Short mmCIF file of C-alpha atoms in Angstrom, two decimals:
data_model
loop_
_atom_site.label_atom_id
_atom_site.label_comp_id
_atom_site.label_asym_id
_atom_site.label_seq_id
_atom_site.Cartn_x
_atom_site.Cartn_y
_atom_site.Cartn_z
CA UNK A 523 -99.72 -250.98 -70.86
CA UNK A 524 -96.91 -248.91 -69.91
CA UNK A 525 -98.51 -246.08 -69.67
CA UNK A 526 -100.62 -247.70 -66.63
CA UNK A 527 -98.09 -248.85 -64.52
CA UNK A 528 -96.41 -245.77 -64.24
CA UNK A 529 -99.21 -243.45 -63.44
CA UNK A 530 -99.95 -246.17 -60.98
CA UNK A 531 -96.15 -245.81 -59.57
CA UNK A 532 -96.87 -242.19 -59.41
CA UNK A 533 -100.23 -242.21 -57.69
CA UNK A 534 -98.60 -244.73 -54.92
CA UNK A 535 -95.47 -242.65 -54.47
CA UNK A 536 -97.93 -239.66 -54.02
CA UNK A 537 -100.12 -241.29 -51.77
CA UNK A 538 -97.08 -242.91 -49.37
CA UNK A 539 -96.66 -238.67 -49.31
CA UNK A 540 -99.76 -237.50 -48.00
CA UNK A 541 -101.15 -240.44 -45.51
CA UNK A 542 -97.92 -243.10 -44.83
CA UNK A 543 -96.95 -242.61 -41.18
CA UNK A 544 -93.83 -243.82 -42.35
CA UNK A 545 -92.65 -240.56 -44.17
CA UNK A 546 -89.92 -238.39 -42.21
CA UNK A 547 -89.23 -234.69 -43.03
CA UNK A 548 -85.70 -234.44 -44.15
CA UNK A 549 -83.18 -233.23 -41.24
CA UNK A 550 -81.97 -229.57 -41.68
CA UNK A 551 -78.82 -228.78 -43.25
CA UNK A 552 -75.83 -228.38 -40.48
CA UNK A 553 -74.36 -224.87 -40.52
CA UNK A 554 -70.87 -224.56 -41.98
CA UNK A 555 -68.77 -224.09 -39.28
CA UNK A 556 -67.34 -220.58 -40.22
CA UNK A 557 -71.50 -219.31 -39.24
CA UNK A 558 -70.18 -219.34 -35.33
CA UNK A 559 -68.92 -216.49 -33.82
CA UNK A 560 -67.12 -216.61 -30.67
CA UNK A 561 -68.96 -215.36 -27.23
CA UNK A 562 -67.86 -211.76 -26.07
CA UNK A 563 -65.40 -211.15 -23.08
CA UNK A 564 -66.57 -211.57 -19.55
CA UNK A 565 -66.64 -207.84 -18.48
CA UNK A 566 -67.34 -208.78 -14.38
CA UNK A 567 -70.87 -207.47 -14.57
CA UNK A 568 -73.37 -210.03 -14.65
CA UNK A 569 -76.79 -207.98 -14.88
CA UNK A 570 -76.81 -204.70 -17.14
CA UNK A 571 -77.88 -201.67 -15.67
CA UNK A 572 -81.74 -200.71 -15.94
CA UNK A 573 -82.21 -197.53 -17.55
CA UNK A 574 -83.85 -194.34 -15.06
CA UNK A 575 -87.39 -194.75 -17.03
CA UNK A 576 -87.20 -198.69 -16.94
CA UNK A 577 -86.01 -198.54 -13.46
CA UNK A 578 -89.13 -196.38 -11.89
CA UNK A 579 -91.81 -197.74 -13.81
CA UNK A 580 -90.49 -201.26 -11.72
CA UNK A 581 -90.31 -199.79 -8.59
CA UNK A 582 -93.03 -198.01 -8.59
CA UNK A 583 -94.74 -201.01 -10.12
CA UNK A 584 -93.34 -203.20 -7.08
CA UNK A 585 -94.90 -200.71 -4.61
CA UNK A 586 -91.06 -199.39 -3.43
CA UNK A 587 -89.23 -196.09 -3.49
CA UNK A 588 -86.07 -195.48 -5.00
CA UNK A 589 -83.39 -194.76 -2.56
CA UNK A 590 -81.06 -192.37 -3.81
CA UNK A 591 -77.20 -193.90 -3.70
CA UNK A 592 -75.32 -191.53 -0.98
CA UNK A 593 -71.83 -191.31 -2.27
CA UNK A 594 -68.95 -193.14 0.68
CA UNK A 595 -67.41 -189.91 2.64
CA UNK A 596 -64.25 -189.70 4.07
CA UNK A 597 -64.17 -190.73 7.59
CA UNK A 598 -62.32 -187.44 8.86
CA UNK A 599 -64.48 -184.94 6.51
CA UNK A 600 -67.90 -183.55 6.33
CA UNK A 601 -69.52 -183.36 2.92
CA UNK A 602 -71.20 -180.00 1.84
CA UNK A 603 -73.58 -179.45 -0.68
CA UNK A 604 -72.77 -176.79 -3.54
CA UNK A 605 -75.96 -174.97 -2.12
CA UNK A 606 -74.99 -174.15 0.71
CA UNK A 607 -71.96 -171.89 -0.53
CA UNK A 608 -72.72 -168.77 1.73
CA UNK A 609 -74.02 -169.99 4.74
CA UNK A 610 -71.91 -168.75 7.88
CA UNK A 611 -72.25 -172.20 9.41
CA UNK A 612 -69.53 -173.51 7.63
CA UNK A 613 -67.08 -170.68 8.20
CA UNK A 614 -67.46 -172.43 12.00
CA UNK A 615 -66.79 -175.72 10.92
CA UNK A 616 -63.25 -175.63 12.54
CA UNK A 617 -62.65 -178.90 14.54
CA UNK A 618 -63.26 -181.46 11.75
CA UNK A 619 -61.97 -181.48 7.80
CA UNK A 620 -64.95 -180.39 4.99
CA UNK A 621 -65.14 -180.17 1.69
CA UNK A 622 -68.28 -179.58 -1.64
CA UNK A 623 -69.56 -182.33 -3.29
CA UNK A 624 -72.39 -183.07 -5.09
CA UNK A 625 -74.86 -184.95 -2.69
CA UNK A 626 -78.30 -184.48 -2.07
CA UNK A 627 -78.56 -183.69 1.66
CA UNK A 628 -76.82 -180.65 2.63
CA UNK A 629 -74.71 -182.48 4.90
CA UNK A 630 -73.66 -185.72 5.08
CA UNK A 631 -71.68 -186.60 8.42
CA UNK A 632 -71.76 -190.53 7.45
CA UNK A 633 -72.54 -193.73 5.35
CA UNK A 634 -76.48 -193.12 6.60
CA UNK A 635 -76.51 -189.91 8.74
CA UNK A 636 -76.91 -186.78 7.16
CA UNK A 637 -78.41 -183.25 7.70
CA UNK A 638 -80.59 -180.63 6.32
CA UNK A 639 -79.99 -177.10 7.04
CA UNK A 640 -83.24 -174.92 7.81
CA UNK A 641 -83.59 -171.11 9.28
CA UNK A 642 -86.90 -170.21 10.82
CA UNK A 643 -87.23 -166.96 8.57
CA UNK A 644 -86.74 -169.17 5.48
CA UNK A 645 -89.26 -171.48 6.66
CA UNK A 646 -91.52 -168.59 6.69
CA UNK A 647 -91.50 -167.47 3.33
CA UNK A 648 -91.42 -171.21 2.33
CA UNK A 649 -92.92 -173.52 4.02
CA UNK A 650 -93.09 -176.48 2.32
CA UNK A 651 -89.29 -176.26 1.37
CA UNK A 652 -87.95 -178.44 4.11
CA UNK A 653 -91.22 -181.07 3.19
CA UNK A 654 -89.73 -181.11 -0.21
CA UNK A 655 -86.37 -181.65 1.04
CA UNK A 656 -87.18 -184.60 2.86
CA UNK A 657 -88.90 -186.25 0.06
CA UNK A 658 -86.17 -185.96 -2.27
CA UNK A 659 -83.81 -187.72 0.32
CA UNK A 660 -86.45 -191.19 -0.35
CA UNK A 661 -85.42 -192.72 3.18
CA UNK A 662 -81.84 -193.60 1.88
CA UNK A 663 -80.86 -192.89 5.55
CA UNK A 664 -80.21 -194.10 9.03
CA UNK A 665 -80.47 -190.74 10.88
CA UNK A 666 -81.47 -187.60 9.18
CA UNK A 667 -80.98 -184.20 11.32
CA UNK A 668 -83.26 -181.11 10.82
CA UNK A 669 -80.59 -178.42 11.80
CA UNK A 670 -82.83 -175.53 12.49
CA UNK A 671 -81.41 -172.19 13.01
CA UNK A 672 -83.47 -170.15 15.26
CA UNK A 673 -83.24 -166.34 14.03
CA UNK A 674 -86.45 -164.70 14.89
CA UNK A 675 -88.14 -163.60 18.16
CA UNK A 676 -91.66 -165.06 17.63
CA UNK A 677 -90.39 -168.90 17.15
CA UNK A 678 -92.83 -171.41 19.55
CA UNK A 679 -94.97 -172.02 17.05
CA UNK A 680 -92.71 -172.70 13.88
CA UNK A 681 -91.21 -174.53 16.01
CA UNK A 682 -93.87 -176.89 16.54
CA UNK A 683 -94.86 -177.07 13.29
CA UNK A 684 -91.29 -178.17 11.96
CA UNK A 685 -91.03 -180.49 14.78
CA UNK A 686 -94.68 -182.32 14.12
CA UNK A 687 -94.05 -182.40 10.52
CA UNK A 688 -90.77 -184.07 11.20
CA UNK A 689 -91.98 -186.52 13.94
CA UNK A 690 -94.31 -187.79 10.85
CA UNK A 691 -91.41 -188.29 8.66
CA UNK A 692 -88.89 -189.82 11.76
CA UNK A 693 -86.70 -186.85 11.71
CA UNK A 694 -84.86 -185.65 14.57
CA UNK A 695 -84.91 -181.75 14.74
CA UNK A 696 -81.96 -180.03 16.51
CA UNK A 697 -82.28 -176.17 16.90
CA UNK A 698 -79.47 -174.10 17.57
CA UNK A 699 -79.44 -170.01 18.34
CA UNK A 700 -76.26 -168.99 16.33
CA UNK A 701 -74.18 -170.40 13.25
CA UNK A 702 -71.10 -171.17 15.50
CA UNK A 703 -73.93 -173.55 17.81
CA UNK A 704 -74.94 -175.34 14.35
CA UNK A 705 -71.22 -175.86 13.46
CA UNK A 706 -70.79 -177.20 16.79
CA UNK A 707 -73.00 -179.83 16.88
CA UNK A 708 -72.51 -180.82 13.08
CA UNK A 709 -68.80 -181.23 14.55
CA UNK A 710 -70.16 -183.67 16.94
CA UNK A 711 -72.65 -185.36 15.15
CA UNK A 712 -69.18 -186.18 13.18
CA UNK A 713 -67.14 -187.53 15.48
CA UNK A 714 -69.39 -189.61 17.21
CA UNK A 715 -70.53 -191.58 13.64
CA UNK A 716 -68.61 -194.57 14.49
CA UNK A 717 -68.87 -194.54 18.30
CA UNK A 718 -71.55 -197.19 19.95
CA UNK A 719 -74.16 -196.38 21.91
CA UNK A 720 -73.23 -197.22 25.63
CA UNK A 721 -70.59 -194.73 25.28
CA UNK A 722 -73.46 -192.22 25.83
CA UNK A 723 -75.54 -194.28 28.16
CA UNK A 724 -74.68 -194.45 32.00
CA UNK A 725 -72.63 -197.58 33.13
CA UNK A 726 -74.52 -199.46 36.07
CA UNK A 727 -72.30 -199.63 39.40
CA UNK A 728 -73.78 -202.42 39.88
CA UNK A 729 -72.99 -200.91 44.22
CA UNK A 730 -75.88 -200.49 46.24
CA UNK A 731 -74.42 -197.92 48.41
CA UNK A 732 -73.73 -195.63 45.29
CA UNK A 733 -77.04 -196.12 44.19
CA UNK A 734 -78.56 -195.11 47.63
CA UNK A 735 -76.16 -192.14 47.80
CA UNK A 736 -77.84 -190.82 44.39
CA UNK A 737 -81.03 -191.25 45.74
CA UNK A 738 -81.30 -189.99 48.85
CA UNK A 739 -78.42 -187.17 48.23
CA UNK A 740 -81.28 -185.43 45.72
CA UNK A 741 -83.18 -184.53 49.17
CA UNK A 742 -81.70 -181.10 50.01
CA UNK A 743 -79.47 -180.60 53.06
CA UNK A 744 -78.70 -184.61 53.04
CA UNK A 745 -75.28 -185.25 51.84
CA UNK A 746 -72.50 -188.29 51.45
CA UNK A 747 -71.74 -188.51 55.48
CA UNK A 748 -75.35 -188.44 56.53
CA UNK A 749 -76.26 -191.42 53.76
CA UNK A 750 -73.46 -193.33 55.25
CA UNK A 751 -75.06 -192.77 59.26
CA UNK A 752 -78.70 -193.71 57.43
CA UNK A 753 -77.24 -196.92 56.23
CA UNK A 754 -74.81 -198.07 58.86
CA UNK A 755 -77.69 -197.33 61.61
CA UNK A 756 -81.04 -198.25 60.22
CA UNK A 757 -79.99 -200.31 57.17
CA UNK A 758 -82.33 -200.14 53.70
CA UNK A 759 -83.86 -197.72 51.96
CA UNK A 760 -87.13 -198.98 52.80
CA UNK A 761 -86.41 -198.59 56.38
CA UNK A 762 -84.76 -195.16 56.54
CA UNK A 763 -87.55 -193.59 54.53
CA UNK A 764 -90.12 -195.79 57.26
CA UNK A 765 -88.34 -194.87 59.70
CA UNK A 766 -89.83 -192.48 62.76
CA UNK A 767 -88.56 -189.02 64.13
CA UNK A 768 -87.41 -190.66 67.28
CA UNK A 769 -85.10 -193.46 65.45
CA UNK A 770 -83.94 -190.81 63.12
CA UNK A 771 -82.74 -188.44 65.80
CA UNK A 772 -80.66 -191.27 67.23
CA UNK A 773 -78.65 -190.75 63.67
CA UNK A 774 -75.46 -188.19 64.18
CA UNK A 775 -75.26 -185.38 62.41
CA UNK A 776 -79.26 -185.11 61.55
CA UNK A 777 -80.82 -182.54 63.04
CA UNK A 778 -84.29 -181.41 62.80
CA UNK A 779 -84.23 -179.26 59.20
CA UNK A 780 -83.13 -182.93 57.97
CA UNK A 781 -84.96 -184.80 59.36
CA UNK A 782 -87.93 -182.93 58.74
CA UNK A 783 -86.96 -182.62 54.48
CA UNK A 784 -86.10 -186.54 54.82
CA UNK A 785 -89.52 -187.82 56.13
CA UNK A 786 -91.25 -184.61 53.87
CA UNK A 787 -89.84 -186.54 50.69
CA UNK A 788 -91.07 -189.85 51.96
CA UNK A 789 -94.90 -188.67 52.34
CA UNK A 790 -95.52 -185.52 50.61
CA UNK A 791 -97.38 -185.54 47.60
CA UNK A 792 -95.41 -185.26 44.54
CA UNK A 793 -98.04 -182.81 43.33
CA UNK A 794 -98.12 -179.30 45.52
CA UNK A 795 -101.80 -178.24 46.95
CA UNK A 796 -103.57 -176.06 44.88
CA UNK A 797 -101.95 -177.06 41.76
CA UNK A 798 -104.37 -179.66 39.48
CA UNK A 799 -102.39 -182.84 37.26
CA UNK A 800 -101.84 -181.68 33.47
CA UNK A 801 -104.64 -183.30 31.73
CA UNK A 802 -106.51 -183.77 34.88
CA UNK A 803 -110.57 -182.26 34.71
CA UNK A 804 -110.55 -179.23 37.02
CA UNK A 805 -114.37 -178.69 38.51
CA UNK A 806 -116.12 -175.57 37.89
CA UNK A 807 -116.35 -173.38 40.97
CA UNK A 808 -119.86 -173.42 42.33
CA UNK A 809 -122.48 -169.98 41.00
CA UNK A 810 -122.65 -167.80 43.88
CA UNK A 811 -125.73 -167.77 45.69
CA UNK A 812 -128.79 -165.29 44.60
CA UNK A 813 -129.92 -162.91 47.24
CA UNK A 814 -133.49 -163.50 48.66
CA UNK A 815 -136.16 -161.42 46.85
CA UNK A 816 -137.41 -159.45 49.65
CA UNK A 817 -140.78 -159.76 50.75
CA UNK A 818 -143.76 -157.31 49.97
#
């Protein structure tokens, strides 16, 4: 009947549905082409900048410190902090330009060197000021100077606690007696930012006799003329300083006070009797001996 064949049509068509692997979904619908927008403007920044809270939790998630971003100083100026408005070190500041800005040192004579002011009265009342100071710099530095400003009588031994603390934290700690000292070496700390380091180193001769002049003209009473004699008549300085009273009384111009300080800073000790090395055990001096109980 008719009735039949199509509820068989039906019940094929559904089954081809559920189990035929030949049954594809139906590809989606393609947007309408007014759905695209058009990409923003390339602004030159690649990356976006990570927000403070973001930007500490992954640091400090990463194990490293956040280095504070010293602002570029002039190359002819000195940078001063806003707190240090008052201090009579920079009414000294005369040789080189300065100006306030806001920076976190209280100095900053470069790209990487900078400087933190401390007096020794200050560091009294606070004492873990300059600690805190340091911390809040985070290493963000090359050279970082302790300017300490010695204003009190009693000073050796906050002195050496400044300078231990400061050793742990690779500070270099410059003290100075007066405001005018401070500005003066602040001034040079400046100038010499850009200079390299064999400008303060001695330059090798590479000359032999100028070498032997400096040494043996440290012996007192020997000067230029009587180096020249040593070396024209006996030769090295291995030989003059072996040498023997006879061969160097044959030398002109030596008489006996130099020849007796020349051989006395060949063979001396450089240690003077009586006086014990620094570190070296000294022996305890030996009890003094009981009297004899006399005899009943």
């Amino acid at each position: 009947p008719e009735s039949f064949r199509q509820g068989g049509q039906a019940g094929g068509q559904a089954g081809g549905q559920t189990g035929g692997s030949s049954w594809r979904a139906p590809p989606p619908a393609a947007p309408a082409l007014g759905s695209f927008s058009a990409p923003p403007p390339f602004t030159g920044q690649l990356f976006s900048a990570m927000p403070a809270a973001d930007a500490g939790s992954a640091d400090a998630g990463a194990g490293s410190a956040v280095r504070p971003q010293l602002p570029p100083t002039a190359s002819d100026k000195i940078l001063v902090s806003e707190r240090q408005r008052g201090n009579k070190v920079i009414e000294c500041i005369r040789n080189v330009g300065w100006e306030y800005a806001t920076i976190v040192p209280d100095y900053q004579l470069g790209q990487a060197t900078v400087a933190l002011f401390l007096s020794l009265r200050y560091h009294l009342l606070h004492p873990q000021y300059i600690l805190r100071r340091v911390e809040e710099l985070n290493r963000g530095f090359t050279l970082c100077v302790i300017l300490v400003l010695v204003d009190m009588e009693d000073h050796q031994r906050p002195i050496q606690e400044i300078t231990r603390a400061m050793l742990v934290n690779r500070c270099t700690v410059v003290l100075a007696w007066s405001s005018l000292e401070a500005a003066r070496y602040l001034e040079t700390l400046k100038a010499y930012q850009s200079k390299p380091v064999d400008m303060l180193q001695q330059k090798p001769t590479g000359d032999y006799t100028a070498t032997l002049h400096d040494c043996l003209s440290a012996i007192r009473a020997i000067n230029k003329s009587d180096v020249l004699t040593l070396s024209t008549s006996l030769g090295s300085l291995r030989e003059i300083l072996l040498a023997s009273e006879e061969q160097l009384a044959l030398c002109p111009g030596l008489g006996e006070k130099k020849i007796r300080l020349l051989q006395a800073a060949a063979t001396d000790p450089f240690m003077p009797p009586g006086h014990a090395a620094r570190g070296a055990p000294v022996e305890p001096e030996p009890a003094p001996a009981r009297p004899a109980a006399p005899r009943s």
